[in-house]
Every structure is written in structure tokens, then in C-alpha cells.
PDB file of C-alpha atoms in Angstrom:
ATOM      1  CA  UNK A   1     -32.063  -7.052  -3.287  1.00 88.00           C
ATOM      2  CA  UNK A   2     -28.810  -4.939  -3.165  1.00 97.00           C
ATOM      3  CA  UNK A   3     -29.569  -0.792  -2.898  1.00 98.00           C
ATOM      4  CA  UNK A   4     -27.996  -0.056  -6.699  1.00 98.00           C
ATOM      5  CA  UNK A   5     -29.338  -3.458  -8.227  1.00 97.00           C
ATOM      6  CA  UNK A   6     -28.641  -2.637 -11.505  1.00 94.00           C
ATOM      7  CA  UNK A   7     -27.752   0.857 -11.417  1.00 98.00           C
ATOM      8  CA  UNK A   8     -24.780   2.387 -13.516  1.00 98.00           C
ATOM      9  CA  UNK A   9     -22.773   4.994 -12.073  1.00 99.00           C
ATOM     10  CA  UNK A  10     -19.827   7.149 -12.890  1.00 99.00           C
ATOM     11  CA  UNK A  11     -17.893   8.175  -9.801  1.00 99.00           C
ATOM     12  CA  UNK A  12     -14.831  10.561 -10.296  1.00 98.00           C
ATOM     13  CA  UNK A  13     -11.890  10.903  -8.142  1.00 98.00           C
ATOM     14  CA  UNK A  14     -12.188   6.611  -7.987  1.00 98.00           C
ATOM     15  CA  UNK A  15      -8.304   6.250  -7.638  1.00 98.00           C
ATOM     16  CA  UNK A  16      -8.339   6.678  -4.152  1.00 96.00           C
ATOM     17  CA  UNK A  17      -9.709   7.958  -0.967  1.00 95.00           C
ATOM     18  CA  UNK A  18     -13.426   9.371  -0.891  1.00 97.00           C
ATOM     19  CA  UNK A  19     -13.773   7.998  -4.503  1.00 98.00           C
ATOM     20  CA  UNK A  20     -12.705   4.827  -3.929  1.00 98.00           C
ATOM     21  CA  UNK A  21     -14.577   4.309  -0.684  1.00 98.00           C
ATOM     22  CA  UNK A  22     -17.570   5.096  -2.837  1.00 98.00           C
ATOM     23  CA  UNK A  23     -16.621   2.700  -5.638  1.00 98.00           C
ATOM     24  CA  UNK A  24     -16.196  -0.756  -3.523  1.00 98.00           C
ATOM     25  CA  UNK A  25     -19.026   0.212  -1.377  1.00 98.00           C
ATOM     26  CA  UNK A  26     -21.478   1.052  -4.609  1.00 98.00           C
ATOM     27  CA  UNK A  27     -19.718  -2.185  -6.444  1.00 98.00           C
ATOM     28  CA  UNK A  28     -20.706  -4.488  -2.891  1.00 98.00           C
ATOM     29  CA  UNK A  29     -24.245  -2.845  -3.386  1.00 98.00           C
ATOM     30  CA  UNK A  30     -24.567  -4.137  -7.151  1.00 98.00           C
ATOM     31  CA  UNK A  31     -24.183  -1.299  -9.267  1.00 98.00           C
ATOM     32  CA  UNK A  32     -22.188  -1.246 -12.256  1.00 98.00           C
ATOM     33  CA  UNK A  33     -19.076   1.170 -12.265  1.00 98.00           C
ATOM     34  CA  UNK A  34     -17.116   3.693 -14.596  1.00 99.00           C
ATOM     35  CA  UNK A  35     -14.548   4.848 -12.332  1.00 99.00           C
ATOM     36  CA  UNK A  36     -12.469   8.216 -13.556  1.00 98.00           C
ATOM     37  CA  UNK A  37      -9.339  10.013 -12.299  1.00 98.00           C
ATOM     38  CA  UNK A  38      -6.296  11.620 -13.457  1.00 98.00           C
ATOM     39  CA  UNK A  39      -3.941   8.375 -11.732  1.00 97.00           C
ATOM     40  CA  UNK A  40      -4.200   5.505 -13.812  1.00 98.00           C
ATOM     41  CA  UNK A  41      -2.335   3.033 -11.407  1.00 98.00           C
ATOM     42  CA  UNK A  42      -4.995   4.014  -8.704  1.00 98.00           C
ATOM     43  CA  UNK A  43      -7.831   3.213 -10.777  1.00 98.00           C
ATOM     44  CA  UNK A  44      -6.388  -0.748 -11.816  1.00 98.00           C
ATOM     45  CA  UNK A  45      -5.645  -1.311  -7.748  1.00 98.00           C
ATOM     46  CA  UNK A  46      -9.550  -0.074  -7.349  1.00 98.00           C
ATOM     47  CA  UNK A  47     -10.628  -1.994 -10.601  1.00 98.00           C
ATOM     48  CA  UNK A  48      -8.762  -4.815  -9.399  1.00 98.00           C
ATOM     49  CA  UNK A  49     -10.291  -5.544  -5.719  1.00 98.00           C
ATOM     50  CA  UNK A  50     -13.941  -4.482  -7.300  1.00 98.00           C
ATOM     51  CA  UNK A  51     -13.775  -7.173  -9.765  1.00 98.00           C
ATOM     52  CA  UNK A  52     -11.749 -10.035  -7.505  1.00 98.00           C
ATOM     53  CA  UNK A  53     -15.206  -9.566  -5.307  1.00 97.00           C
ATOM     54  CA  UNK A  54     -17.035 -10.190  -8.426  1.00 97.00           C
ATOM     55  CA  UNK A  55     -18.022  -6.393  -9.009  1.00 98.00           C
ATOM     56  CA  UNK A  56     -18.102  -4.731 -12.310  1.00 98.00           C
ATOM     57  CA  UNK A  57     -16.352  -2.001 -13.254  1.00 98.00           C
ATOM     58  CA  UNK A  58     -14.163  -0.116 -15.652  1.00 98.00           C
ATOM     59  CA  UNK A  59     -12.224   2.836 -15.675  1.00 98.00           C
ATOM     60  CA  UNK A  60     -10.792   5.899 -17.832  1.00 98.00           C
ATOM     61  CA  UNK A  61      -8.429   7.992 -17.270  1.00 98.00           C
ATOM     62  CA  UNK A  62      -9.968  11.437 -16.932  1.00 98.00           C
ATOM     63  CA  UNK A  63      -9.423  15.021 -16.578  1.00 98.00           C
ATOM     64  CA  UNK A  64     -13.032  16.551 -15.045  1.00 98.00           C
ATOM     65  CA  UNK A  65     -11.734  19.875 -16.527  1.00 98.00           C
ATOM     66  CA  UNK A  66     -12.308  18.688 -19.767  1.00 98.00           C
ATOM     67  CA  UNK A  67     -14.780  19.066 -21.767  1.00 98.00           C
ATOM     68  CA  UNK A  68     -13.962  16.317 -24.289  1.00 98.00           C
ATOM     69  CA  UNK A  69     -12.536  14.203 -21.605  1.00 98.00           C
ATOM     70  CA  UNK A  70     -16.472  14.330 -20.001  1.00 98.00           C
ATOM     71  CA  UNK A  71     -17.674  13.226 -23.755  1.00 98.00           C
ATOM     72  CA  UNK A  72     -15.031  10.059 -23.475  1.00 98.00           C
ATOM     73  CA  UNK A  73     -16.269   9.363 -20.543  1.00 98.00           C
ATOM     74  CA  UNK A  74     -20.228   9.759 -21.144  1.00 98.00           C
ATOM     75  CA  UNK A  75     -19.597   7.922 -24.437  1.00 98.00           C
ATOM     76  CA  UNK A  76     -17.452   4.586 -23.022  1.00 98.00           C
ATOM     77  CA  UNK A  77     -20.927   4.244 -20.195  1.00 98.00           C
ATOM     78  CA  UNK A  78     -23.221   4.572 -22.555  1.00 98.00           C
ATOM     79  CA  UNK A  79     -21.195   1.784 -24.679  1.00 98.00           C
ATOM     80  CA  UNK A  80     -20.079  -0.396 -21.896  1.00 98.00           C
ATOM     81  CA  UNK A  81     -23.666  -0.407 -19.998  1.00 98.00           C
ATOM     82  CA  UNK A  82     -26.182   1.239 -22.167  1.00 98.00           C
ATOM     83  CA  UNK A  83     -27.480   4.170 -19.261  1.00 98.00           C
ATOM     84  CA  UNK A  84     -26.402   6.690 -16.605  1.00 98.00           C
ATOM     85  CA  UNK A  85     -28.102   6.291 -13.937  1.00 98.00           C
ATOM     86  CA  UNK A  86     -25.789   8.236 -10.809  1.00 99.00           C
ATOM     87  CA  UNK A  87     -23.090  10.717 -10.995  1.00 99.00           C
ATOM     88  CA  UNK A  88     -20.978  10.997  -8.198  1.00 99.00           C
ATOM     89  CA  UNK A  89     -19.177  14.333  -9.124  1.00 98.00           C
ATOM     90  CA  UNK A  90     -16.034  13.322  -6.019  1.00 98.00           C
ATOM     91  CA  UNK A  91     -13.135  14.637  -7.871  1.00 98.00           C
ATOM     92  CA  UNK A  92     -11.516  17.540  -6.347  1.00 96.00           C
ATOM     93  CA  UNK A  93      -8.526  19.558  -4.585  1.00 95.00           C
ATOM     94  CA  UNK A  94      -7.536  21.743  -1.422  1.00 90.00           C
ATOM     95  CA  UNK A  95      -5.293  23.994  -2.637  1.00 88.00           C
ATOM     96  CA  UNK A  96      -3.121  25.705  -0.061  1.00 85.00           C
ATOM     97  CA  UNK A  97      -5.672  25.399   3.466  1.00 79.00           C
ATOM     98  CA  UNK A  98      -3.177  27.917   5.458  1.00 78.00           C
ATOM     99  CA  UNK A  99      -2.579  30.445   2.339  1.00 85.00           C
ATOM    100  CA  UNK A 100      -4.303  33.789   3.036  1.00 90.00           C
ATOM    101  CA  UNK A 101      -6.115  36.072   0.432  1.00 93.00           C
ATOM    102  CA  UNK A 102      -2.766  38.300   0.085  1.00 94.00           C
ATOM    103  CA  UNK A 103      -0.918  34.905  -0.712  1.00 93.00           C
ATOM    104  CA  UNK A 104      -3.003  33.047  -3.015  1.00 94.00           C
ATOM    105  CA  UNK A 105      -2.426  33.674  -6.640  1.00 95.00           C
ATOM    106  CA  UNK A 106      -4.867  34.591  -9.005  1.00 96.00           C
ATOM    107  CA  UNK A 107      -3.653  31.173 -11.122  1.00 96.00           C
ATOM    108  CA  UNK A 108      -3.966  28.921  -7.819  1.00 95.00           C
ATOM    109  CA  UNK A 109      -7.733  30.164  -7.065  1.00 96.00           C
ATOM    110  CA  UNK A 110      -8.877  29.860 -10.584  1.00 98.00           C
ATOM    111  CA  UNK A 111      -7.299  26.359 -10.496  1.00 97.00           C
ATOM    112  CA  UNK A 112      -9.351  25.256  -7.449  1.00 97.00           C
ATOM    113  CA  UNK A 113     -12.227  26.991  -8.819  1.00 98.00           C
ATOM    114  CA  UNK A 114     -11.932  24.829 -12.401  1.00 98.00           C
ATOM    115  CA  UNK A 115     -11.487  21.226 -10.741  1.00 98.00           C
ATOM    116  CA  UNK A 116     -13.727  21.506  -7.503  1.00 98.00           C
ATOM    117  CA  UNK A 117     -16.967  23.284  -9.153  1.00 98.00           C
ATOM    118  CA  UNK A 118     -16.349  23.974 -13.310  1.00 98.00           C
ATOM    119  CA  UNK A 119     -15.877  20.111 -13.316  1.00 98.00           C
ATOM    120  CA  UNK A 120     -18.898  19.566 -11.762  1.00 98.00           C
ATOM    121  CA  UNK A 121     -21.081  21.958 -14.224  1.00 98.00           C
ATOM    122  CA  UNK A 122     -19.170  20.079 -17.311  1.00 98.00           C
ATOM    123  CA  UNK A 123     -19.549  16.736 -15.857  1.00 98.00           C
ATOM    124  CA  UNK A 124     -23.706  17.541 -15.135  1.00 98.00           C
ATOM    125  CA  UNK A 125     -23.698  19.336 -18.381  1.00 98.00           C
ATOM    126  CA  UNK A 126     -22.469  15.804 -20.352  1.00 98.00           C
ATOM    127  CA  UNK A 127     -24.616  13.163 -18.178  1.00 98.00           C
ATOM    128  CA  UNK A 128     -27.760  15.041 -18.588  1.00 98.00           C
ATOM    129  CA  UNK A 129     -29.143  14.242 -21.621  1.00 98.00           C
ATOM    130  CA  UNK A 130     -29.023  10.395 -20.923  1.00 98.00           C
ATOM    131  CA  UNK A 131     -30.285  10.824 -17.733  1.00 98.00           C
ATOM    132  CA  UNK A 132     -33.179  12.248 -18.922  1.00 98.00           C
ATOM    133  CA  UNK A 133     -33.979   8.713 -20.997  1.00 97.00           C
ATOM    134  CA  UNK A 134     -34.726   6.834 -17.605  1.00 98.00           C
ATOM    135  CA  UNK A 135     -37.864   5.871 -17.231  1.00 95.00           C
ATOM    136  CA  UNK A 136     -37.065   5.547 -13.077  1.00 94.00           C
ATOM    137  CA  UNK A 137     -34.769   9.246 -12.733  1.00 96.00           C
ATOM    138  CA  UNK A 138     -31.541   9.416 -11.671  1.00 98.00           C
ATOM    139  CA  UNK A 139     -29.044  10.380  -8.880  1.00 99.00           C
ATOM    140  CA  UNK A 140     -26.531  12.974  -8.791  1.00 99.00           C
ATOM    141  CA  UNK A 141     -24.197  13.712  -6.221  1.00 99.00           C
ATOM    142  CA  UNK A 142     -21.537  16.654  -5.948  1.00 98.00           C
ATOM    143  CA  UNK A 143     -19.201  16.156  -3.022  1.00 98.00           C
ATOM    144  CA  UNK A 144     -18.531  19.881  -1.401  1.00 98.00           C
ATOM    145  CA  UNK A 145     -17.223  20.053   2.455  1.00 96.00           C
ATOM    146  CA  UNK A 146     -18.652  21.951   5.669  1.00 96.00           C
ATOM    147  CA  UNK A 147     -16.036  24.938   4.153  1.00 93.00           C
ATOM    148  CA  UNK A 148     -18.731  25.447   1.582  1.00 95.00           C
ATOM    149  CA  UNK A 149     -21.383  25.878   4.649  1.00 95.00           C
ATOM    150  CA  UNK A 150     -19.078  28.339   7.106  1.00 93.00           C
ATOM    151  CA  UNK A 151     -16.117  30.309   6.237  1.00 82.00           C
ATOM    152  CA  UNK A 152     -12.568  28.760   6.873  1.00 78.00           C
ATOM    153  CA  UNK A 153      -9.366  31.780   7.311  1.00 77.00           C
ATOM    154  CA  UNK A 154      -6.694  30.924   5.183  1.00 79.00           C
ATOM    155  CA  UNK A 155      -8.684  29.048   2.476  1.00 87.00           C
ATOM    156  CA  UNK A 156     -10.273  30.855   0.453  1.00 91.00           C
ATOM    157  CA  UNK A 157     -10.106  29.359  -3.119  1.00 94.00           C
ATOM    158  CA  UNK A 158     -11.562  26.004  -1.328  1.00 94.00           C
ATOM    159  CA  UNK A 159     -14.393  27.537   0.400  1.00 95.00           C
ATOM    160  CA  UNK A 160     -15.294  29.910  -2.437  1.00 96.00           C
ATOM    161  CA  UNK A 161     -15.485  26.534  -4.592  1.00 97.00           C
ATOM    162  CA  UNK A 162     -17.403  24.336  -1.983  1.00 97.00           C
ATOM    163  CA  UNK A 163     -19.657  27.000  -1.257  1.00 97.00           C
ATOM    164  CA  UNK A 164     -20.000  27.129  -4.996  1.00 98.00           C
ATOM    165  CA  UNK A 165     -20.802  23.502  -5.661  1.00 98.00           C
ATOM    166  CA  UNK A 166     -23.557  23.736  -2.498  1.00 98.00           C
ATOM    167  CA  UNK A 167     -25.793  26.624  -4.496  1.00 98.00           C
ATOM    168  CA  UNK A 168     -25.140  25.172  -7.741  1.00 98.00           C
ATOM    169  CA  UNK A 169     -26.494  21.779  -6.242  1.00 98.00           C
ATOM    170  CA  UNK A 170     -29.621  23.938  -5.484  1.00 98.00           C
ATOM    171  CA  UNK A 171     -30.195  25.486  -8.898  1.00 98.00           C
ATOM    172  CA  UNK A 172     -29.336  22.222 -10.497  1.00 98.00           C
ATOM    173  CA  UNK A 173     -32.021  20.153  -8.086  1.00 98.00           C
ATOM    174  CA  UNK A 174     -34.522  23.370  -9.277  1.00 98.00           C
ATOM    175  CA  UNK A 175     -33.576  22.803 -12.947  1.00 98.00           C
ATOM    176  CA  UNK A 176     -34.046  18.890 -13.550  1.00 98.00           C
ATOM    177  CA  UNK A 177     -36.171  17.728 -10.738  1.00 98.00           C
ATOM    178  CA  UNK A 178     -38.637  17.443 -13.284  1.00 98.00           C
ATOM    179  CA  UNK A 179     -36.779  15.022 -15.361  1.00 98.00           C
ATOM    180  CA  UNK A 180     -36.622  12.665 -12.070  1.00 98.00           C
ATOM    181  CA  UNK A 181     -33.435  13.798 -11.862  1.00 98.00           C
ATOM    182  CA  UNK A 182     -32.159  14.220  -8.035  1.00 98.00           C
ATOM    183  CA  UNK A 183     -29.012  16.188  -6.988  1.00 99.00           C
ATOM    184  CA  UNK A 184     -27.476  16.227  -3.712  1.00 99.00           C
ATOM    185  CA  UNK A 185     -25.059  17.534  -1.947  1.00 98.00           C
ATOM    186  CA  UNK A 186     -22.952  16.003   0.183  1.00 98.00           C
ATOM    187  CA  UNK A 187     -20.423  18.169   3.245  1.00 98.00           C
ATOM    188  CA  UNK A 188     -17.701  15.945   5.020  1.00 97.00           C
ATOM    189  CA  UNK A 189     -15.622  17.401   8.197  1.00 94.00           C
ATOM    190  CA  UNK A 190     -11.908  15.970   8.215  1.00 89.00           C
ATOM    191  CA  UNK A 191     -11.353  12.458   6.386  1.00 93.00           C
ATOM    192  CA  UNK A 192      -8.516  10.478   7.064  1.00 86.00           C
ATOM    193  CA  UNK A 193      -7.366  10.527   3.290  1.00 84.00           C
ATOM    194  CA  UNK A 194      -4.442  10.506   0.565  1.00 82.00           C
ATOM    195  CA  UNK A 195      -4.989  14.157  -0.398  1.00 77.00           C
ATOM    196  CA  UNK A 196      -5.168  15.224   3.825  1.00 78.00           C
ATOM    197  CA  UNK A 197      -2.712  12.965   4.676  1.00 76.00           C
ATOM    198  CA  UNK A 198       0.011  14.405   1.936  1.00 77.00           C
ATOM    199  CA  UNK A 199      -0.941  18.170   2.949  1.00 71.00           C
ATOM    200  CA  UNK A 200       2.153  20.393   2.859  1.00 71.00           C
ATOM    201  CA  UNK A 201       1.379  21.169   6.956  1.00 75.00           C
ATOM    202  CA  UNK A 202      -0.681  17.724   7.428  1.00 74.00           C
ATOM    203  CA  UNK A 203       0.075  17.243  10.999  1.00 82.00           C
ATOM    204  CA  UNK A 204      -1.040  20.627  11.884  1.00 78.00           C
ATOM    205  CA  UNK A 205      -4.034  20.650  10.294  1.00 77.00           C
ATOM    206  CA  UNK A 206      -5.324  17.466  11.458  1.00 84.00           C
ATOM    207  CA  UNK A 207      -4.644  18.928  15.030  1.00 86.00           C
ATOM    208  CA  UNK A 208      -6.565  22.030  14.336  1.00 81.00           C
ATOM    209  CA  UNK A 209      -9.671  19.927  12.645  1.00 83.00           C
ATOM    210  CA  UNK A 210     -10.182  17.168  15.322  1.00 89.00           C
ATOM    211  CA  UNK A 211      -9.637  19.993  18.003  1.00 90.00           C
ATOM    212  CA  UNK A 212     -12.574  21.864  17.085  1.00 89.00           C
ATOM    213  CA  UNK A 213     -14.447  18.375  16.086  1.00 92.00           C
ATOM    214  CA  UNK A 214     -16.989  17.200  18.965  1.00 93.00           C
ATOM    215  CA  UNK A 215     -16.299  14.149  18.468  1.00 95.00           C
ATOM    216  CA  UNK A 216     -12.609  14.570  18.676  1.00 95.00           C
ATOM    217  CA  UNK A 217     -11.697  12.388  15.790  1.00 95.00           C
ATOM    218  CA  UNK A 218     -11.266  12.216  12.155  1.00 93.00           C
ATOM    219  CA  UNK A 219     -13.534  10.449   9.726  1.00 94.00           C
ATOM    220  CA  UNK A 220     -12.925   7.364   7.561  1.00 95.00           C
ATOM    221  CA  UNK A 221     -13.777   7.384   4.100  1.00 96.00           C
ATOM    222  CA  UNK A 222     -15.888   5.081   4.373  1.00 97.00           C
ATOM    223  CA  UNK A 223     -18.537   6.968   6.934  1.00 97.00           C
ATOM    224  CA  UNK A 224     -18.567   9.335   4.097  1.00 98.00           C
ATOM    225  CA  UNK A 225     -19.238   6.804   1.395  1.00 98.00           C
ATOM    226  CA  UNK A 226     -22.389   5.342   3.482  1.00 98.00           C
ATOM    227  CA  UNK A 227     -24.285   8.678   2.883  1.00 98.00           C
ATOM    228  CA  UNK A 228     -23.068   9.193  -0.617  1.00 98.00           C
ATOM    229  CA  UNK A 229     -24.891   5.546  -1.271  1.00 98.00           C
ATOM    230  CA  UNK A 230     -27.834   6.982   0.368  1.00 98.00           C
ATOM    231  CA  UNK A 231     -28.069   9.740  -1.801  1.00 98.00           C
ATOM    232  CA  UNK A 232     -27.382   7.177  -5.023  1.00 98.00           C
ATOM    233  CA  UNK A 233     -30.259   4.951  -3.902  1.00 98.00           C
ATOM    234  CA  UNK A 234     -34.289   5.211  -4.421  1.00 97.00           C
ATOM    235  CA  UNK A 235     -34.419   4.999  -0.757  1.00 98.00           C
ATOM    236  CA  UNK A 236     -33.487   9.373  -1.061  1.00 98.00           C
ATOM    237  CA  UNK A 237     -36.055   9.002  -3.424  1.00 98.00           C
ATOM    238  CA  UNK A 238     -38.063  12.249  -1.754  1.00 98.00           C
ATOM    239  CA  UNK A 239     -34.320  14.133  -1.506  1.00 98.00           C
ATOM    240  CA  UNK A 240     -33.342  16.648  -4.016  1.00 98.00           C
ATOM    241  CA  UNK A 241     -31.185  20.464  -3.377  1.00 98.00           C
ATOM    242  CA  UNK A 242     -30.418  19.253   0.120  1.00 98.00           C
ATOM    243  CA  UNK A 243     -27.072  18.947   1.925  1.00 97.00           C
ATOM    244  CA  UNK A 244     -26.017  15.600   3.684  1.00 98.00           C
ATOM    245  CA  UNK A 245     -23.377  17.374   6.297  1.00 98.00           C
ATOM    246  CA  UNK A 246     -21.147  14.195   7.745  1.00 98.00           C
ATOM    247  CA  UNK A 247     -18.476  15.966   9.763  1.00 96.00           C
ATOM    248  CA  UNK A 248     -18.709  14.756  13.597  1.00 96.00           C
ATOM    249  CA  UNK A 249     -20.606  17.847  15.058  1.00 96.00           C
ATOM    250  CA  UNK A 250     -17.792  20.516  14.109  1.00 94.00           C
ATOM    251  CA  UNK A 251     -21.232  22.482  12.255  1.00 94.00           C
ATOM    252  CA  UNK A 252     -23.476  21.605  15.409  1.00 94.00           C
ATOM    253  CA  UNK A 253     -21.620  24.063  17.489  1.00 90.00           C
TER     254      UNK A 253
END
């Protein structure tokens, strides 16, 4: 039997990187999809090589700021599949990584703030209440980053929001493990991704991250994606409030 036999999920950030790595993998493992992001022609590529290996999945265009976007979204899995089962809360941004406190604007931190942890409140806010109608729980997953675990100079509005999304994983685990609901959360070190990869001082910053990275490399999405499945299976079925840190020993010393 495949790990998410007949599980329904709703992954956001699915048009590329993390999210997408997370969407073929969960497809290959037999769940059914909803896939959400703000670039449509990223979500028909991902659509299209989930369903040409006989996966299942939709998508909507989605912004996870949005409050009525989240109720779109809810409302088209409840239609197309009939339960929620996992939320992978993926979607997110870096702001500027080499802006200091004196240089960020008060706009540009609230707007990290609103997509990397508000979205994740609204989007665990809408799923909720049909989560709460399985008779076998549910999953939830909010990607934060070893920034929200130690500090990072010159990135403030990204750690304040990571370390953000890792206590409010906590207080949400607290809140609904009752309901069989799980949350998890999960810390990457440097992925090789769009959103790194088109970083205003890319190069640099990959130097700095694999130099102080034991293992002297950057991560695939896909070594990511393997522990978010984890997390989305009953095998984490004892695992709620903790943090899965991936990031190649760069927290170990």
C-alpha cells in the first residue's frame, strides 16, 4: 500500500521548488492533490507531469494572504474530493537575506510577516473545521527554516516569521491534538531552489550557506520533500508540536 493511500492534501507554494517536490512525491505515494500558488503556468507544468504518471490532482490559483482565497480553496477540496486530510502550509518568501534592521522597511517586514506566518494561521484557520470530520485525524505541516531555530544578521523579517511559524506550530499541536489533528514543523538549511537561485546576491549567499554547512553542500528539494511525507503519513502518527530540522548539520554545530 502507498504511504497517502487515499489521502487528500492541499499543498501551497505547488508551482515550483519545495512545493512541487512535495506534490509529485505525495502524488507517487497515492494521495490526491489540490495544489495552490500565485503562478498559474507553474501549477499546469506540475499538474501536467502528476497526472501523465497517472496522479490526481488539481490546482487554483491562490493568494495564502487571503482570506477568501483560503475559502476557494477549502471549498473546490471539499467539492473535488469530499475531505482534508493534510495541509502542507509551503508557501512563502525571503525577503531581502543581507538587509539589516536600519534597512528594512516597515512595509517589507510586515510583508514577510503576512505570507510566511499570517498565511499559515488563515490557511489552519479554513482547513480546520473539516479536519475535525475525520474519523482517522489529520496532518498538518508548516514549512519554517533553521532561521526560525537560531538568529541569522541581516534577516530579520525572515527569521522573525520562521521563528513565528515554529511556536505557532506548538500552540496549534496544543490546541487540536485532541481532534487527531497533528501539526508539524518542518526546518530546511539551504535548498537548491527557484526562489534561492533568483536571490538578488544568489551566488554569495550560497557561498556563505554551504560554507558554514558540515556537509558542505546544498540540499535538493527533494531531501526536503521525503520528511514533509513523513510528517503527512500515519507512520508520524505519535508526532505532533515537533520540529523535523533537514539542513546538513549547519544546527549540529
Amino acid at each position: 500500500m502507498k504511504r497517502l493511500e487515499d489521502k487528500i492534501a492541499i499543498i501551497t507554494g505547488g508551482a515550483g521548488g519545495l512545493g512541487a517536490a512535495e506534490a509529485l512525491l505525495f502524488a507517487k505515494e497515492g494521495a490526491k492533490l489540490l495544489i495552490t500558488d500565485i503562478q498559474e503556468e507553474g501549477l499546469k507544468n506540475v499538474k501536467n507531469e502528476i497526472t501523465a504518471n497517472g496522479g490526481i490532482v488539481d490546482y487554483i490559483v491562490h493568494d495564502v494572504t487571503s482570506e477568501q482565497d483560503w475559502d476557494k480553496v477549502v471549498n473546490k477540496a471539499i467539492e473535488l474530493y469530499g475531505a482534508i486530510h493534510i495541509l502542507v502550509n509551503n508557501a512563502g518568501i525571503t525577503g531581502n537575506l543581507m538587509s539589516s534592521i536600519e534597512e528594512t522597511s516597515v512595509e517589507e517586514f510586515k510583508k514577510v510577516l503576512d505570507i510566511n506566518i499570517l498565511s499559515q494561521f488563515i490557511g489552519i484557520k479554513a482547513v480546520v473545521p473539516h479536519m475535525k470530520k475525520n474519523e482517522d485525524g489529520a496532518s498538518i505541516i508548516n514549512i519554517s527554516s533553521i532561521a526560525g531555530i537560531v538568529g541569522s544578521a541581516k534577516a530579520t523579517a525572515y527569521t522573525a516569521s520562521k521563528g513565528a511559524v515554529r511556536s505557532f506550530t506548538k500552540g496549534a499541536a496544543a490546541e487540536l491534538v485532541n481532534h487527531k489533528i497533528r501539526v508539524n514543523s518542518v526546518h530546511p538549511g539551504y535548498v537548491a531552489t527557484p526562489m534561492t537561485k533568483n536571490l538578488p546576491n544568489a551566488e554569495e549567499f550560497k557561498k556563505m550557506a554551504i560554507g558554514i554547512t558540515p556537509m558542505r553542500r546544498e540540499a535538493v528539494p527533494e531531501e526536503i520533500a521525503f520528511g514533509v511525507l513523513y510528517l503527512a503519513s500515519d507512520e508520524s502518527s505519535y508526532t505532533t508540536g515537533s520540529e523535523m530540522v533537514i539542513d546538513g548539520g549547519n544546527t549540529a554545530v
